[in-house]
PDB file of N, CA and C in Angstrom:
ATOM      1  N   MET A   1       0.850  -1.185   0.000  1.00 50.00           N
ATOM      2  CA  MET A   1       0.000   0.000   0.000  1.00 50.00           C
ATOM      3  C   MET A   1       0.889   1.239   0.000  1.00 50.00           C
ATOM      4  N   GLU A   2       0.607   2.148  -0.867  1.00 59.00           N
ATOM      5  CA  GLU A   2       1.376   3.377  -0.935  1.00 59.00           C
ATOM      6  C   GLU A   2       1.084   4.244   0.284  1.00 59.00           C
ATOM      7  N   LEU A   3       2.043   5.075   0.610  1.00 61.00           N
ATOM      8  CA  LEU A   3       1.882   5.972   1.754  1.00 61.00           C
ATOM      9  C   LEU A   3       0.686   6.895   1.567  1.00 61.00           C
ATOM     10  N   ASP A   4       0.487   7.407   0.358  1.00 85.00           N
ATOM     11  CA  ASP A   4      -0.647   8.287   0.103  1.00 85.00           C
ATOM     12  C   ASP A   4      -1.967   7.571   0.334  1.00 85.00           C
ATOM     13  N   ASP A   5      -2.058   6.300  -0.082  1.00 87.00           N
ATOM     14  CA  ASP A   5      -3.276   5.522   0.138  1.00 87.00           C
ATOM     15  C   ASP A   5      -3.510   5.295   1.627  1.00 87.00           C
ATOM     16  N   GLN A   6      -2.447   4.996   2.349  1.00 87.00           N
ATOM     17  CA  GLN A   6      -2.566   4.770   3.786  1.00 87.00           C
ATOM     18  C   GLN A   6      -2.964   6.064   4.493  1.00 87.00           C
ATOM     19  N   ALA A   7      -2.340   7.154   4.135  1.00 87.00           N
ATOM     20  CA  ALA A   7      -2.677   8.443   4.745  1.00 87.00           C
ATOM     21  C   ALA A   7      -4.119   8.818   4.433  1.00 87.00           C
ATOM     22  N   SER A   8      -4.541   8.539   3.217  1.00 89.00           N
ATOM     23  CA  SER A   8      -5.922   8.828   2.823  1.00 89.00           C
ATOM     24  C   SER A   8      -6.904   7.977   3.621  1.00 89.00           C
ATOM     25  N   ARG A   9      -6.566   6.708   3.820  1.00 90.00           N
ATOM     26  CA  ARG A   9      -7.430   5.810   4.592  1.00 90.00           C
ATOM     27  C   ARG A   9      -7.536   6.272   6.044  1.00 90.00           C
ATOM     28  N   ILE A  10      -6.416   6.662   6.616  1.00 90.00           N
ATOM     29  CA  ILE A  10      -6.412   7.148   8.001  1.00 90.00           C
ATOM     30  C   ILE A  10      -7.236   8.424   8.114  1.00 90.00           C
ATOM     31  N   LEU A  11      -7.072   9.322   7.157  1.00 90.00           N
ATOM     32  CA  LEU A  11      -7.849  10.555   7.162  1.00 90.00           C
ATOM     33  C   LEU A  11      -9.340  10.261   7.050  1.00 90.00           C
ATOM     34  N   GLN A  12      -9.706   9.291   6.206  1.00 90.00           N
ATOM     35  CA  GLN A  12     -11.112   8.907   6.056  1.00 90.00           C
ATOM     36  C   GLN A  12     -11.658   8.332   7.363  1.00 90.00           C
ATOM     37  N   GLN A  13     -10.867   7.500   8.039  1.00 91.00           N
ATOM     38  CA  GLN A  13     -11.295   6.931   9.320  1.00 91.00           C
ATOM     39  C   GLN A  13     -11.513   8.030  10.352  1.00 91.00           C
ATOM     40  N   ARG A  14     -10.611   8.981  10.396  1.00 88.00           N
ATOM     41  CA  ARG A  14     -10.758  10.096  11.341  1.00 88.00           C
ATOM     42  C   ARG A  14     -11.990  10.933  11.012  1.00 88.00           C
ATOM     43  N   ALA A  15     -12.199  11.179   9.719  1.00 90.00           N
ATOM     44  CA  ALA A  15     -13.371  11.957   9.303  1.00 90.00           C
ATOM     45  C   ALA A  15     -14.656  11.239   9.686  1.00 90.00           C
ATOM     46  N   ASP A  16     -14.698   9.926   9.496  1.00 90.00           N
ATOM     47  CA  ASP A  16     -15.876   9.144   9.878  1.00 90.00           C
ATOM     48  C   ASP A  16     -16.118   9.224  11.383  1.00 90.00           C
ATOM     49  N   HIS A  17     -15.037   9.121  12.147  1.00 87.00           N
ATOM     50  CA  HIS A  17     -15.140   9.194  13.611  1.00 87.00           C
ATOM     51  C   HIS A  17     -15.686  10.559  14.050  1.00 87.00           C
ATOM     52  N   VAL A  18     -15.113  11.617  13.509  1.00 86.00           N
ATOM     53  CA  VAL A  18     -15.543  12.971  13.873  1.00 86.00           C
ATOM     54  C   VAL A  18     -16.980  13.215  13.435  1.00 86.00           C
ATOM     55  N   ALA A  19     -17.340  12.755  12.241  1.00 89.00           N
ATOM     56  CA  ALA A  19     -18.712  12.944  11.748  1.00 89.00           C
ATOM     57  C   ALA A  19     -19.719  12.269  12.670  1.00 89.00           C
ATOM     58  N   GLY A  20     -19.395  11.087  13.157  1.00 88.00           N
ATOM     59  CA  GLY A  20     -20.280  10.393  14.090  1.00 88.00           C
ATOM     60  C   GLY A  20     -20.452  11.157  15.389  1.00 88.00           C
ATOM     61  N   ARG A  21     -19.366  11.707  15.880  1.00 87.00           N
ATOM     62  CA  ARG A  21     -19.431  12.471  17.131  1.00 87.00           C
ATOM     63  C   ARG A  21     -20.190  13.781  16.927  1.00 87.00           C
ATOM     64  N   LEU A  22     -19.963  14.427  15.790  1.00 89.00           N
ATOM     65  CA  LEU A  22     -20.693  15.662  15.511  1.00 89.00           C
ATOM     66  C   LEU A  22     -22.179  15.399  15.336  1.00 89.00           C
ATOM     67  N   ALA A  23     -22.537  14.236  14.816  1.00 91.00           N
ATOM     68  CA  ALA A  23     -23.956  13.884  14.678  1.00 91.00           C
ATOM     69  C   ALA A  23     -24.617  13.815  16.052  1.00 91.00           C
ATOM     70  N   LEU A  24     -23.903  13.294  17.043  1.00 89.00           N
ATOM     71  CA  LEU A  24     -24.449  13.262  18.406  1.00 89.00           C
ATOM     72  C   LEU A  24     -24.617  14.676  18.955  1.00 89.00           C
ATOM     73  N   VAL A  25     -23.644  15.522  18.707  1.00 90.00           N
ATOM     74  CA  VAL A  25     -23.683  16.896  19.209  1.00 90.00           C
ATOM     75  C   VAL A  25     -24.735  17.720  18.470  1.00 90.00           C
ATOM     76  N   ALA A  26     -25.053  17.345  17.237  1.00 91.00           N
ATOM     77  CA  ALA A  26     -25.970  18.129  16.405  1.00 91.00           C
ATOM     78  C   ALA A  26     -27.414  18.094  16.894  1.00 91.00           C
ATOM     79  N   ASN A  27     -27.756  17.179  17.783  1.00 93.00           N
ATOM     80  CA  ASN A  27     -29.093  17.160  18.365  1.00 93.00           C
ATOM     81  C   ASN A  27     -29.231  18.370  19.294  1.00 93.00           C
ATOM     82  N   ALA A  28     -30.292  19.142  19.129  1.00 92.00           N
ATOM     83  CA  ALA A  28     -30.448  20.391  19.881  1.00 92.00           C
ATOM     84  C   ALA A  28     -30.433  20.177  21.396  1.00 92.00           C
ATOM     85  N   LYS A  29     -31.110  19.158  21.883  1.00 94.00           N
ATOM     86  CA  LYS A  29     -31.145  18.927  23.337  1.00 94.00           C
ATOM     87  C   LYS A  29     -29.786  18.486  23.851  1.00 94.00           C
ATOM     88  N   ARG A  30     -29.091  17.618  23.090  1.00 95.00           N
ATOM     89  CA  ARG A  30     -27.755  17.208  23.527  1.00 95.00           C
ATOM     90  C   ARG A  30     -26.790  18.386  23.480  1.00 95.00           C
ATOM     91  N   LEU A  31     -26.968  19.270  22.518  1.00 91.00           N
ATOM     92  CA  LEU A  31     -26.128  20.463  22.457  1.00 91.00           C
ATOM     93  C   LEU A  31     -26.365  21.348  23.678  1.00 91.00           C
ATOM     94  N   LEU A  32     -27.625  21.490  24.084  1.00 92.00           N
ATOM     95  CA  LEU A  32     -27.923  22.251  25.306  1.00 92.00           C
ATOM     96  C   LEU A  32     -27.281  21.602  26.530  1.00 92.00           C
ATOM     97  N   ILE A  33     -27.363  20.276  26.602  1.00 95.00           N
ATOM     98  CA  ILE A  33     -26.738  19.548  27.715  1.00 95.00           C
ATOM     99  C   ILE A  33     -25.238  19.827  27.731  1.00 95.00           C
ATOM    100  N   LEU A  34     -24.604  19.717  26.571  1.00 93.00           N
ATOM    101  CA  LEU A  34     -23.160  19.919  26.494  1.00 93.00           C
ATOM    102  C   LEU A  34     -22.770  21.372  26.752  1.00 93.00           C
ATOM    103  N   CYS A  35     -23.600  22.313  26.334  1.00 90.00           N
ATOM    104  CA  CYS A  35     -23.334  23.725  26.660  1.00 90.00           C
ATOM    105  C   CYS A  35     -23.355  23.933  28.169  1.00 90.00           C
ATOM    106  N   GLU A  36     -24.287  23.285  28.837  1.00 92.00           N
ATOM    107  CA  GLU A  36     -24.350  23.380  30.299  1.00 92.00           C
ATOM    108  C   GLU A  36     -23.123  22.722  30.925  1.00 92.00           C
ATOM    109  N   LEU A  37     -22.723  21.566  30.393  1.00 94.00           N
ATOM    110  CA  LEU A  37     -21.553  20.870  30.929  1.00 94.00           C
ATOM    111  C   LEU A  37     -20.252  21.591  30.592  1.00 94.00           C
ATOM    112  N   ALA A  38     -20.263  22.431  29.559  1.00 89.00           N
ATOM    113  CA  ALA A  38     -19.071  23.221  29.234  1.00 89.00           C
ATOM    114  C   ALA A  38     -18.744  24.193  30.364  1.00 89.00           C
ATOM    115  N   LYS A  39     -19.740  24.519  31.181  1.00 89.00           N
ATOM    116  CA  LYS A  39     -19.532  25.394  32.341  1.00 89.00           C
ATOM    117  C   LYS A  39     -18.895  24.635  33.497  1.00 89.00           C
ATOM    118  N   GLY A  40     -18.971  23.296  33.453  1.00 94.00           N
ATOM    119  CA  GLY A  40     -18.420  22.469  34.515  1.00 94.00           C
ATOM    120  C   GLY A  40     -19.361  21.339  34.863  1.00 94.00           C
ATOM    121  N   GLU A  41     -18.960  20.551  35.823  1.00 97.00           N
ATOM    122  CA  GLU A  41     -19.745  19.396  36.261  1.00 97.00           C
ATOM    123  C   GLU A  41     -21.125  19.838  36.748  1.00 97.00           C
ATOM    124  N   ARG A  42     -22.148  19.064  36.396  1.00 98.00           N
ATOM    125  CA  ARG A  42     -23.523  19.377  36.777  1.00 98.00           C
ATOM    126  C   ARG A  42     -24.234  18.113  37.238  1.00 98.00           C
ATOM    127  N   SER A  43     -25.137  18.276  38.199  1.00 97.00           N
ATOM    128  CA  SER A  43     -25.972  17.159  38.641  1.00 97.00           C
ATOM    129  C   SER A  43     -27.084  16.933  37.627  1.00 97.00           C
ATOM    130  N   VAL A  44     -27.674  15.756  37.673  1.00 96.00           N
ATOM    131  CA  VAL A  44     -28.782  15.439  36.776  1.00 96.00           C
ATOM    132  C   VAL A  44     -29.921  16.431  36.987  1.00 96.00           C
ATOM    133  N   GLY A  45     -30.218  16.765  38.233  1.00 95.00           N
ATOM    134  CA  GLY A  45     -31.290  17.717  38.526  1.00 95.00           C
ATOM    135  C   GLY A  45     -31.022  19.091  37.933  1.00 95.00           C
ATOM    136  N   THR A  46     -29.788  19.545  38.029  1.00 96.00           N
ATOM    137  CA  THR A  46     -29.411  20.833  37.452  1.00 96.00           C
ATOM    138  C   THR A  46     -29.548  20.803  35.935  1.00 96.00           C
ATOM    139  N   LEU A  47     -29.100  19.711  35.317  1.00 97.00           N
ATOM    140  CA  LEU A  47     -29.234  19.571  33.864  1.00 97.00           C
ATOM    141  C   LEU A  47     -30.696  19.550  33.449  1.00 97.00           C
ATOM    142  N   GLN A  48     -31.504  18.852  34.234  1.00 96.00           N
ATOM    143  CA  GLN A  48     -32.933  18.745  33.928  1.00 96.00           C
ATOM    144  C   GLN A  48     -33.577  20.130  33.898  1.00 96.00           C
ATOM    145  N   GLN A  49     -33.275  20.946  34.879  1.00 96.00           N
ATOM    146  CA  GLN A  49     -33.820  22.308  34.924  1.00 96.00           C
ATOM    147  C   GLN A  49     -33.264  23.175  33.802  1.00 96.00           C
ATOM    148  N   ALA A  50     -31.980  23.033  33.519  1.00 94.00           N
ATOM    149  CA  ALA A  50     -31.328  23.895  32.531  1.00 94.00           C
ATOM    150  C   ALA A  50     -31.816  23.640  31.112  1.00 94.00           C
ATOM    151  N   VAL A  51     -32.085  22.373  30.778  1.00 94.00           N
ATOM    152  CA  VAL A  51     -32.457  22.056  29.390  1.00 94.00           C
ATOM    153  C   VAL A  51     -33.944  21.803  29.217  1.00 94.00           C
ATOM    154  N   GLY A  52     -34.693  21.750  30.314  1.00 94.00           N
ATOM    155  CA  GLY A  52     -36.141  21.608  30.220  1.00 94.00           C
ATOM    156  C   GLY A  52     -36.613  20.261  29.718  1.00 94.00           C
ATOM    157  N   LEU A  53     -35.947  19.213  30.125  1.00 95.00           N
ATOM    158  CA  LEU A  53     -36.347  17.858  29.747  1.00 95.00           C
ATOM    159  C   LEU A  53     -36.817  17.093  30.969  1.00 95.00           C
ATOM    160  N   GLY A  54     -37.705  16.148  30.759  1.00 95.00           N
ATOM    161  CA  GLY A  54     -38.081  15.228  31.817  1.00 95.00           C
ATOM    162  C   GLY A  54     -36.941  14.272  32.093  1.00 95.00           C
ATOM    163  N   GLN A  55     -37.023  13.591  33.221  1.00 93.00           N
ATOM    164  CA  GLN A  55     -35.931  12.713  33.632  1.00 93.00           C
ATOM    165  C   GLN A  55     -35.671  11.599  32.620  1.00 93.00           C
ATOM    166  N   SER A  56     -36.717  11.006  32.076  1.00 96.00           N
ATOM    167  CA  SER A  56     -36.554   9.903  31.127  1.00 96.00           C
ATOM    168  C   SER A  56     -35.845  10.357  29.853  1.00 96.00           C
ATOM    169  N   ALA A  57     -36.296  11.467  29.277  1.00 97.00           N
ATOM    170  CA  ALA A  57     -35.678  11.974  28.045  1.00 97.00           C
ATOM    171  C   ALA A  57     -34.232  12.393  28.297  1.00 97.00           C
ATOM    172  N   LEU A  58     -33.991  13.069  29.413  1.00 97.00           N
ATOM    173  CA  LEU A  58     -32.634  13.487  29.751  1.00 97.00           C
ATOM    174  C   LEU A  58     -31.733  12.270  29.907  1.00 97.00           C
ATOM    175  N   SER A  59     -32.215  11.249  30.589  1.00 96.00           N
ATOM    176  CA  SER A  59     -31.428  10.031  30.792  1.00 96.00           C
ATOM    177  C   SER A  59     -31.053   9.381  29.465  1.00 96.00           C
ATOM    178  N   GLN A  60     -31.975   9.386  28.511  1.00 97.00           N
ATOM    179  CA  GLN A  60     -31.684   8.802  27.197  1.00 97.00           C
ATOM    180  C   GLN A  60     -30.585   9.581  26.481  1.00 97.00           C
ATOM    181  N   HIS A  61     -30.659  10.902  26.525  1.00 97.00           N
ATOM    182  CA  HIS A  61     -29.618  11.718  25.888  1.00 97.00           C
ATOM    183  C   HIS A  61     -28.271  11.528  26.583  1.00 97.00           C
ATOM    184  N   LEU A  62     -28.276  11.519  27.907  1.00 98.00           N
ATOM    185  CA  LEU A  62     -27.032  11.334  28.652  1.00 98.00           C
ATOM    186  C   LEU A  62     -26.436   9.956  28.393  1.00 98.00           C
ATOM    187  N   ALA A  63     -27.284   8.941  28.256  1.00 97.00           N
ATOM    188  CA  ALA A  63     -26.799   7.590  27.969  1.00 97.00           C
ATOM    189  C   ALA A  63     -26.080   7.551  26.621  1.00 97.00           C
ATOM    190  N   LYS A  64     -26.630   8.213  25.617  1.00 96.00           N
ATOM    191  CA  LYS A  64     -25.974   8.251  24.302  1.00 96.00           C
ATOM    192  C   LYS A  64     -24.617   8.944  24.389  1.00 96.00           C
ATOM    193  N   LEU A  65     -24.557  10.043  25.112  1.00 96.00           N
ATOM    194  CA  LEU A  65     -23.291  10.758  25.271  1.00 96.00           C
ATOM    195  C   LEU A  65     -22.287   9.926  26.065  1.00 96.00           C
ATOM    196  N   ARG A  66     -22.769   9.231  27.078  1.00 96.00           N
ATOM    197  CA  ARG A  66     -21.903   8.376  27.897  1.00 96.00           C
ATOM    198  C   ARG A  66     -21.379   7.199  27.082  1.00 96.00           C
ATOM    199  N   GLU A  67     -22.262   6.550  26.298  1.00 95.00           N
ATOM    200  CA  GLU A  67     -21.853   5.415  25.466  1.00 95.00           C
ATOM    201  C   GLU A  67     -20.799   5.822  24.440  1.00 95.00           C
ATOM    202  N   ALA A  68     -20.859   7.056  23.981  1.00 93.00           N
ATOM    203  CA  ALA A  68     -19.888   7.558  23.004  1.00 93.00           C
ATOM    204  C   ALA A  68     -18.587   8.011  23.669  1.00 93.00           C
ATOM    205  N   GLY A  69     -18.538   7.966  25.006  1.00 93.00           N
ATOM    206  CA  GLY A  69     -17.342   8.381  25.723  1.00 93.00           C
ATOM    207  C   GLY A  69     -17.175   9.887  25.806  1.00 93.00           C
ATOM    208  N   MET A  70     -18.260  10.606  25.591  1.00 94.00           N
ATOM    209  CA  MET A  70     -18.194  12.070  25.612  1.00 94.00           C
ATOM    210  C   MET A  70     -18.357  12.643  27.010  1.00 94.00           C
ATOM    211  N   VAL A  71     -19.105  11.955  27.856  1.00 97.00           N
ATOM    212  CA  VAL A  71     -19.315  12.412  29.228  1.00 97.00           C
ATOM    213  C   VAL A  71     -19.036  11.268  30.188  1.00 97.00           C
ATOM    214  N   ASP A  72     -18.769  11.632  31.408  1.00 97.00           N
ATOM    215  CA  ASP A  72     -18.519  10.663  32.466  1.00 97.00           C
ATOM    216  C   ASP A  72     -19.346  11.066  33.680  1.00 97.00           C
ATOM    217  N   THR A  73     -19.510  10.129  34.604  1.00 97.00           N
ATOM    218  CA  THR A  73     -20.334  10.381  35.781  1.00 97.00           C
ATOM    219  C   THR A  73     -19.530  10.218  37.060  1.00 97.00           C
ATOM    220  N   ARG A  74     -20.081  10.821  38.091  1.00 96.00           N
ATOM    221  CA  ARG A  74     -19.567  10.673  39.452  1.00 96.00           C
ATOM    222  C   ARG A  74     -20.783  10.647  40.355  1.00 96.00           C
ATOM    223  N   ARG A  75     -20.800   9.716  41.283  1.00 96.00           N
ATOM    224  CA  ARG A  75     -21.920   9.614  42.219  1.00 96.00           C
ATOM    225  C   ARG A  75     -21.475  10.119  43.586  1.00 96.00           C
ATOM    226  N   GLU A  76     -22.319  10.968  44.158  1.00 96.00           N
ATOM    227  CA  GLU A  76     -22.107  11.438  45.520  1.00 96.00           C
ATOM    228  C   GLU A  76     -23.405  11.200  46.264  1.00 96.00           C
ATOM    229  N   SER A  77     -23.406  10.205  47.133  1.00 95.00           N
ATOM    230  CA  SER A  77     -24.619   9.769  47.816  1.00 95.00           C
ATOM    231  C   SER A  77     -25.634   9.333  46.765  1.00 95.00           C
ATOM    232  N   GLN A  78     -26.788   9.994  46.681  1.00 94.00           N
ATOM    233  CA  GLN A  78     -27.794   9.614  45.690  1.00 94.00           C
ATOM    234  C   GLN A  78     -27.785  10.523  44.465  1.00 94.00           C
ATOM    235  N   THR A  79     -26.860  11.460  44.426  1.00 95.00           N
ATOM    236  CA  THR A  79     -26.806  12.416  43.322  1.00 95.00           C
ATOM    237  C   THR A  79     -25.749  11.990  42.312  1.00 95.00           C
ATOM    238  N   ILE A  80     -26.122  12.021  41.034  1.00 96.00           N
ATOM    239  CA  ILE A  80     -25.192  11.698  39.955  1.00 96.00           C
ATOM    240  C   ILE A  80     -24.796  12.996  39.261  1.00 96.00           C
ATOM    241  N   TYR A  81     -23.502  13.176  39.097  1.00 98.00           N
ATOM    242  CA  TYR A  81     -22.952  14.352  38.437  1.00 98.00           C
ATOM    243  C   TYR A  81     -22.350  13.940  37.097  1.00 98.00           C
ATOM    244  N   TYR A  82     -22.522  14.797  36.105  1.00 98.00           N
ATOM    245  CA  TYR A  82     -21.960  14.570  34.773  1.00 98.00           C
ATOM    246  C   TYR A  82     -20.926  15.637  34.464  1.00 98.00           C
ATOM    247  N   ARG A  83     -19.951  15.253  33.654  1.00 98.00           N
ATOM    248  CA  ARG A  83     -18.930  16.181  33.173  1.00 98.00           C
ATOM    249  C   ARG A  83     -18.474  15.713  31.794  1.00 98.00           C
ATOM    250  N   ILE A  84     -17.966  16.628  31.013  1.00 96.00           N
ATOM    251  CA  ILE A  84     -17.382  16.270  29.719  1.00 96.00           C
ATOM    252  C   ILE A  84     -16.079  15.532  29.991  1.00 96.00           C
ATOM    253  N   SER A  85     -15.918  14.364  29.381  1.00 95.00           N
ATOM    254  CA  SER A  85     -14.742  13.540  29.644  1.00 95.00           C
ATOM    255  C   SER A  85     -13.784  13.465  28.463  1.00 95.00           C
ATOM    256  N   ASP A  86     -14.199  13.921  27.307  1.00 91.00           N
ATOM    257  CA  ASP A  86     -13.388  13.843  26.094  1.00 91.00           C
ATOM    258  C   ASP A  86     -12.662  15.173  25.891  1.00 91.00           C
ATOM    259  N   PRO A  87     -11.323  15.179  25.947  1.00 91.00           N
ATOM    260  CA  PRO A  87     -10.582  16.437  25.797  1.00 91.00           C
ATOM    261  C   PRO A  87     -10.868  17.152  24.471  1.00 91.00           C
ATOM    262  N   ASP A  88     -11.029  16.388  23.390  1.00 88.00           N
ATOM    263  CA  ASP A  88     -11.340  17.011  22.097  1.00 88.00           C
ATOM    264  C   ASP A  88     -12.711  17.674  22.132  1.00 88.00           C
ATOM    265  N   LEU A  89     -13.665  17.025  22.799  1.00 89.00           N
ATOM    266  CA  LEU A  89     -15.002  17.602  22.925  1.00 89.00           C
ATOM    267  C   LEU A  89     -14.960  18.857  23.797  1.00 89.00           C
ATOM    268  N   GLU A  90     -14.105  18.860  24.814  1.00 90.00           N
ATOM    269  CA  GLU A  90     -13.957  20.058  25.649  1.00 90.00           C
ATOM    270  C   GLU A  90     -13.511  21.251  24.809  1.00 90.00           C
ATOM    271  N   VAL A  91     -12.568  21.019  23.895  1.00 90.00           N
ATOM    272  CA  VAL A  91     -12.086  22.091  23.019  1.00 90.00           C
ATOM    273  C   VAL A  91     -13.215  22.567  22.111  1.00 90.00           C
ATOM    274  N   LEU A  92     -13.932  21.617  21.500  1.00 87.00           N
ATOM    275  CA  LEU A  92     -15.049  21.966  20.621  1.00 87.00           C
ATOM    276  C   LEU A  92     -16.124  22.728  21.380  1.00 87.00           C
ATOM    277  N   MET A  93     -16.491  22.236  22.555  1.00 86.00           N
ATOM    278  CA  MET A  93     -17.554  22.873  23.325  1.00 86.00           C
ATOM    279  C   MET A  93     -17.125  24.239  23.841  1.00 86.00           C
ATOM    280  N   ALA A  94     -15.843  24.407  24.152  1.00 86.00           N
ATOM    281  CA  ALA A  94     -15.368  25.726  24.575  1.00 86.00           C
ATOM    282  C   ALA A  94     -15.564  26.735  23.447  1.00 86.00           C
ATOM    283  N   ALA A  95     -15.263  26.316  22.223  1.00 87.00           N
ATOM    284  CA  ALA A  95     -15.454  27.211  21.074  1.00 87.00           C
ATOM    285  C   ALA A  95     -16.937  27.470  20.834  1.00 87.00           C
ATOM    286  N   LEU A  96     -17.758  26.415  20.862  1.00 83.00           N
ATOM    287  CA  LEU A  96     -19.199  26.584  20.668  1.00 83.00           C
ATOM    288  C   LEU A  96     -19.816  27.395  21.797  1.00 83.00           C
ATOM    289  N   TYR A  97     -19.382  27.139  23.024  1.00 77.00           N
ATOM    290  CA  TYR A  97     -19.896  27.880  24.175  1.00 77.00           C
ATOM    291  C   TYR A  97     -19.591  29.368  24.014  1.00 77.00           C
ATOM    292  N   GLU A  98     -18.363  29.666  23.643  1.00 81.00           N
ATOM    293  CA  GLU A  98     -17.955  31.065  23.476  1.00 81.00           C
ATOM    294  C   GLU A  98     -18.776  31.740  22.380  1.00 81.00           C
ATOM    295  N   ALA A  99     -19.041  31.010  21.304  1.00 82.00           N
ATOM    296  CA  ALA A  99     -19.753  31.594  20.166  1.00 82.00           C
ATOM    297  C   ALA A  99     -21.268  31.652  20.370  1.00 82.00           C
ATOM    298  N   PHE A 100     -21.848  30.619  21.010  1.00 77.00           N
ATOM    299  CA  PHE A 100     -23.304  30.501  21.005  1.00 77.00           C
ATOM    300  C   PHE A 100     -23.982  30.369  22.365  1.00 77.00           C
ATOM    301  N   CYS A 101     -23.297  29.862  23.369  1.00 67.00           N
ATOM    302  CA  CYS A 101     -23.962  29.532  24.634  1.00 67.00           C
ATOM    303  C   CYS A 101     -23.742  30.569  25.728  1.00 67.00           C
ATOM    304  N   LYS A 102     -22.658  31.298  25.646  1.00 70.00           N
ATOM    305  CA  LYS A 102     -22.291  32.222  26.713  1.00 70.00           C
ATOM    306  C   LYS A 102     -23.348  33.308  26.852  1.00 70.00           C
ATOM    307  N   ASP A 103     -23.667  33.625  28.110  1.00 67.00           N
ATOM    308  CA  ASP A 103     -24.593  34.732  28.376  1.00 67.00           C
ATOM    309  C   ASP A 103     -23.955  36.030  27.918  1.00 67.00           C
ATOM    310  N   ASN A 104     -24.755  36.874  27.326  1.00 48.00           N
ATOM    311  CA  ASN A 104     -24.231  38.169  26.845  1.00 48.00           C
ATOM    312  C   ASN A 104     -24.180  39.173  27.968  1.00 48.00           C
TER     313      ASN A 104
END
């Protein structure tokens, strides 16, 4: 395999990976969740109030983000806290937060 073919294949794999992750972020409710998490770790209750979702719908969105490795959890007593766990997503969300989510 030529180096150009290998480099092209690697670039295609990376593009596919990024496109899949951006598809998850492109959902409006998940974007709101991630904008809130861009501010720092948040409890499920805080996220629920911030994005205006019921517990079931919020849990489904958080599960998708967790399965993709984008967020991680921490339990303190009966409260579950979420945070962005992917460094690349932190960079993306910082840029998106600055452009679109930050309070004026």
